[in-house]
Coordinates of C-alpha atoms in Angstrom, one line a residue:
M1 CA -51.2 19.4 121.8
N2 CA -52.2 17.0 119.3
E3 CA -53.0 19.5 116.5
N4 CA -49.1 20.8 117.2
R5 CA -48.0 17.3 116.6
A6 CA -49.7 16.5 113.5
I7 CA -47.7 19.4 112.1
P8 CA -44.0 18.1 110.9
P9 CA -41.2 19.4 111.5
G10 CA -40.3 22.5 108.9
Y11 CA -43.2 23.4 108.6
M12 CA -46.0 26.1 109.8
T13 CA -49.9 26.8 109.9
V14 CA -51.4 29.3 107.6
G15 CA -52.2 31.6 111.0
Q16 CA -47.7 31.1 111.9
A17 CA -46.5 31.9 108.6
A18 CA -49.1 34.9 108.6
K19 CA -47.7 36.2 111.9
R20 CA -44.3 36.0 110.7
L21 CA -44.9 38.5 108.3
G22 CA -47.9 40.5 109.8
V23 CA -50.4 39.6 107.6
T24 CA -53.7 38.1 108.0
V25 CA -54.6 34.5 107.7
R26 CA -57.3 36.1 105.0
T27 CA -54.4 37.5 102.9
L28 CA -52.6 34.2 102.2
Q29 CA -56.0 32.6 101.6
Y30 CA -56.2 35.1 99.0
Y31 CA -52.3 34.9 97.5
D32 CA -53.4 30.9 97.4
K33 CA -56.8 31.4 95.5
E34 CA -54.8 34.3 93.0
G35 CA -51.9 31.4 92.8
L36 CA -49.4 33.8 94.1
L37 CA -48.4 31.6 97.0
S38 CA -49.6 28.3 97.4
P39 CA -48.8 26.1 100.8
S40 CA -46.2 23.8 100.0
A41 CA -48.2 21.2 101.9
Q42 CA -51.5 19.9 104.0
S43 CA -51.6 18.3 106.9
E44 CA -53.7 15.0 107.4
G45 CA -56.7 17.2 108.4
G46 CA -56.4 19.2 105.1
R47 CA -54.5 22.5 107.1
R48 CA -52.3 24.6 104.8
L49 CA -48.6 24.1 105.6
Y50 CA -46.1 26.6 104.8
T51 CA -42.5 26.3 105.0
D52 CA -39.5 28.8 105.4
K53 CA -39.4 29.2 101.6
D54 CA -43.0 29.9 101.4
V55 CA -42.0 33.1 103.7
I56 CA -39.0 33.8 101.5
R57 CA -41.8 34.2 98.6
L58 CA -44.1 36.0 100.7
H59 CA -41.5 38.8 101.7
Q60 CA -41.0 39.1 97.6
I61 CA -44.8 39.3 97.0
L62 CA -45.3 41.8 100.1
S63 CA -42.0 44.1 98.7
L64 CA -43.2 44.0 95.3
K65 CA -46.9 45.1 96.3
H66 CA -45.3 48.1 98.7
L67 CA -43.4 49.0 95.1
G68 CA -46.6 49.6 93.4
F69 CA -46.7 46.4 91.2
S70 CA -49.9 44.8 90.6
L71 CA -50.6 41.3 91.5
K72 CA -51.0 40.2 88.1
D73 CA -47.4 41.9 87.8
I74 CA -45.8 40.3 90.9
K75 CA -47.2 37.0 89.6
D76 CA -45.0 37.6 86.4
R77 CA -42.2 38.7 87.9
L78 CA -41.9 35.9 90.6
P79 CA -38.9 33.4 89.8
S80 CA -38.2 30.3 90.8
L81 CA -36.3 29.7 94.0
D82 CA -34.7 26.4 93.8
T83 CA -31.2 27.0 94.1
P84 CA -28.8 30.1 95.5
A85 CA -28.1 31.7 92.2
Q86 CA -31.8 31.9 91.9
V87 CA -32.2 33.5 95.4
A88 CA -29.6 35.9 95.0
N89 CA -30.9 36.9 91.4
A90 CA -34.3 37.2 92.8
L91 CA -33.2 39.5 95.9
A92 CA -31.1 41.6 93.2
G93 CA -34.0 42.3 91.3
Q94 CA -36.0 43.7 94.7
A95 CA -32.6 45.8 95.8
A96 CA -32.7 47.3 92.1
D97 CA -36.6 48.1 92.3
L98 CA -36.4 49.6 95.8
R99 CA -32.8 51.5 94.7
E100 CA -35.3 52.8 91.6
K101 CA -38.1 53.9 93.9
I102 CA -35.8 55.6 96.6
E103 CA -34.6 57.6 93.6
A104 CA -37.9 58.6 92.3
L105 CA -39.1 59.6 95.9
S106 CA -36.2 61.4 96.2
T107 CA -36.3 63.7 93.3
C108 CA -40.2 63.7 94.1
L109 CA -39.3 65.2 97.6
Q110 CA -36.5 67.9 96.2
E111 CA -39.0 69.1 93.8
I112 CA -41.7 69.4 96.7
E113 CA -38.9 71.3 98.6
L114 CA -37.5 73.5 95.9
L115 CA -41.3 74.4 95.2
R116 CA -42.2 75.4 98.7
E117 CA -38.8 77.9 98.3
E118 CA -40.4 79.5 95.2
V119 CA -44.0 79.7 96.7
L120 CA -42.6 81.4 99.8
Q121 CA -40.9 83.9 97.5
M122 CA -43.6 85.0 95.5
Q123 CA -46.1 87.7 96.4
A124 CA -49.5 85.9 95.7
V125 CA -50.9 82.5 95.4
D126 CA -50.7 81.8 91.4
F127 CA -51.1 78.1 90.5
K128 CA -50.5 78.7 86.6
K129 CA -46.7 79.4 87.6
Y130 CA -46.8 76.9 90.4
A131 CA -47.3 74.3 87.4
D132 CA -44.8 75.8 85.1
I133 CA -42.3 75.4 87.9
I134 CA -43.2 72.1 88.6
V135 CA -42.9 70.8 85.0
N136 CA -39.3 72.9 84.5
L137 CA -38.4 71.4 87.9
Q138 CA -39.0 67.6 85.9
M139 CA -37.2 69.2 83.1
K140 CA -34.3 69.8 85.0
N141 CA -33.8 73.0 84.1
E142 CA -31.5 74.7 86.6
Y143 CA -33.0 78.0 85.8
Y144 CA -36.6 77.0 87.1
W145 CA -36.5 79.8 89.6
L146 CA -36.7 82.6 86.9
I147 CA -40.4 81.8 86.1
K148 CA -41.7 83.6 89.2
H149 CA -40.1 86.9 87.9
F150 CA -41.9 86.6 84.3
D151 CA -45.4 88.3 84.3
S152 CA -48.5 86.6 83.0
Q153 CA -48.2 88.0 79.5
T154 CA -44.6 87.1 79.0
L155 CA -45.4 83.2 80.7
D156 CA -48.7 82.8 78.4
H157 CA -46.3 83.7 75.1
I158 CA -43.4 80.8 76.5
R159 CA -46.5 78.6 76.9
S160 CA -48.0 79.3 73.4
R161 CA -44.7 79.0 71.5
F162 CA -42.6 76.1 73.3
D163 CA -43.5 72.2 74.4
K164 CA -41.5 70.3 76.6
E165 CA -39.5 69.3 73.8
S166 CA -38.4 72.5 72.3
S167 CA -38.1 74.0 75.7
L168 CA -35.3 71.4 76.5
A169 CA -33.8 72.1 73.1
F170 CA -34.0 76.0 73.9
I171 CA -32.5 75.5 77.4
Q172 CA -30.0 73.4 76.2
D173 CA -29.0 76.2 73.4
F174 CA -29.0 79.2 76.3
T175 CA -26.9 77.2 78.5
A176 CA -24.4 76.1 76.0
L177 CA -23.9 79.7 74.4
Q178 CA -23.6 81.1 78.0
E179 CA -20.9 79.1 79.1
Q180 CA -19.0 79.8 75.6
A181 CA -19.0 83.4 76.3
V182 CA -17.9 83.1 79.7
R183 CA -15.0 81.1 78.4
Y184 CA -14.2 83.6 75.6
Q185 CA -14.3 86.4 78.1
K186 CA -11.9 84.4 80.4
A187 CA -9.5 83.6 77.5
G188 CA -9.4 87.2 76.7
E189 CA -11.5 86.6 73.2
P190 CA -12.3 90.1 70.9
P191 CA -16.1 90.4 71.0
A192 CA -15.9 92.0 67.9
G193 CA -13.4 89.1 66.6
E194 CA -15.0 86.3 64.1
K195 CA -15.8 84.1 67.3
G196 CA -17.3 86.9 69.0
Q197 CA -19.6 87.7 66.1
V198 CA -20.1 83.7 65.4
L199 CA -21.3 83.5 69.0
A200 CA -23.5 87.1 69.1
A201 CA -25.3 85.9 65.6
R202 CA -26.3 82.3 67.6
F203 CA -27.2 84.2 70.6
W204 CA -29.2 86.8 68.6
K205 CA -31.2 84.1 67.0
L206 CA -32.0 82.2 69.7
I207 CA -33.5 85.6 71.2
T208 CA -35.5 86.1 68.0
D209 CA -36.6 82.7 68.6
F210 CA -37.4 82.9 72.2
T211 CA -39.5 86.3 71.6
G212 CA -41.1 85.4 68.1
G213 CA -39.6 88.5 66.7
D214 CA -41.4 90.9 69.2
M215 CA -38.6 93.3 69.9
S216 CA -41.3 94.9 72.8
M217 CA -40.4 91.6 74.8
L218 CA -36.5 92.8 75.2
P219 CA -37.4 95.2 78.1
K220 CA -39.0 92.1 80.2
L221 CA -35.8 89.7 79.1
M222 CA -33.7 92.2 80.4
E223 CA -35.4 92.7 83.7
F224 CA -35.4 89.1 84.5
A225 CA -31.7 88.6 83.6
N226 CA -30.9 91.0 86.4
A227 CA -33.7 89.3 88.8
K228 CA -33.3 89.7 92.2
G229 CA -32.8 86.2 94.7
A230 CA -30.3 84.7 92.1
D231 CA -27.9 82.6 93.5
E232 CA -23.9 84.2 93.5
E233 CA -23.2 81.6 91.2
W234 CA -25.4 82.6 88.6
K235 CA -24.9 86.3 88.9
E236 CA -21.1 85.6 88.5
K237 CA -22.2 83.5 85.6
Q238 CA -24.4 85.9 84.1
K239 CA -21.9 88.9 84.8
M240 CA -19.3 87.2 82.7
A241 CA -21.5 86.0 79.8
D242 CA -23.0 89.8 79.9
A243 CA -19.5 91.3 79.8
F244 CA -18.8 89.4 76.8
F245 CA -22.4 89.6 74.8
G246 CA -22.7 92.9 75.4
P247 CA -20.0 94.4 73.2
A248 CA -20.0 91.2 70.9
L249 CA -23.8 92.3 70.2
D250 CA -23.1 95.7 69.6
A251 CA -20.6 95.1 67.1
Y252 CA -23.4 92.3 65.5
F253 CA -25.6 95.0 65.0
A254 CA -23.4 97.5 63.5
S255 CA -22.5 95.1 61.0
Q256 CA -26.0 94.1 60.3
G257 CA -27.0 97.6 60.3
I258 CA -30.0 97.1 63.1
N259 CA -31.4 98.4 66.1
P260 CA -33.5 96.3 68.2
F261 CA -33.3 98.5 70.9
Q262 CA -34.7 101.3 69.1
E263 CA -37.5 99.2 68.2
A264 CA -38.2 98.1 71.4
G265 CA -38.4 101.7 72.7
L266 CA -35.2 101.5 74.8

């Protein structure tokens, strides 16, 4: 009773403060030692006394710690809490950190679930393919699922020719050309016309850049273009793009006097 009377109104002991947010007394003592959270006052007997404002600051420290910040970072980030605007800004900062963390965790969860689906569809354990799928998921490559259809030789070729930056550039170029072919097909643009031939030339350059001029890779590329397990939307887009690229490339090869399929033994 005497100890309780010695505590001024609006203050709490270190034990009471620790209990409010479920931490240990030792944790509060450590935060005091590190300059993160010092008690607002001391009793006549030298006991550390905390206020509700200290509890708010403790909540900030614990939240930032859960978000992965080091104690040094937390110490640097802790703002003053002397006005409503400062409190509101501090809470807004915490909310932004939480949203960023939630978004990152949601992305990781999605990648794990998608990789699980790919693993179940593959016929054997192949950690190199798993790693390639993870990299492509992180690059936001919507065609990541095609990787499981590549053989080891083709994947080794891709790894040797492309890094992350060049892979992203290739994916963007491929997607743009495919979408343009779909638009031309829908609009009735003649594949042998000027626009069709410009697109065919760009598409063929992309293919030769991908293969490094090795025409023996064409059969493998044609195989995965018709890969099983593709979703219906991708199949439909691929079908429309192929319907334009087929005659467009035929006309382009004829005008250039080349027959890459003969070189590939097709």
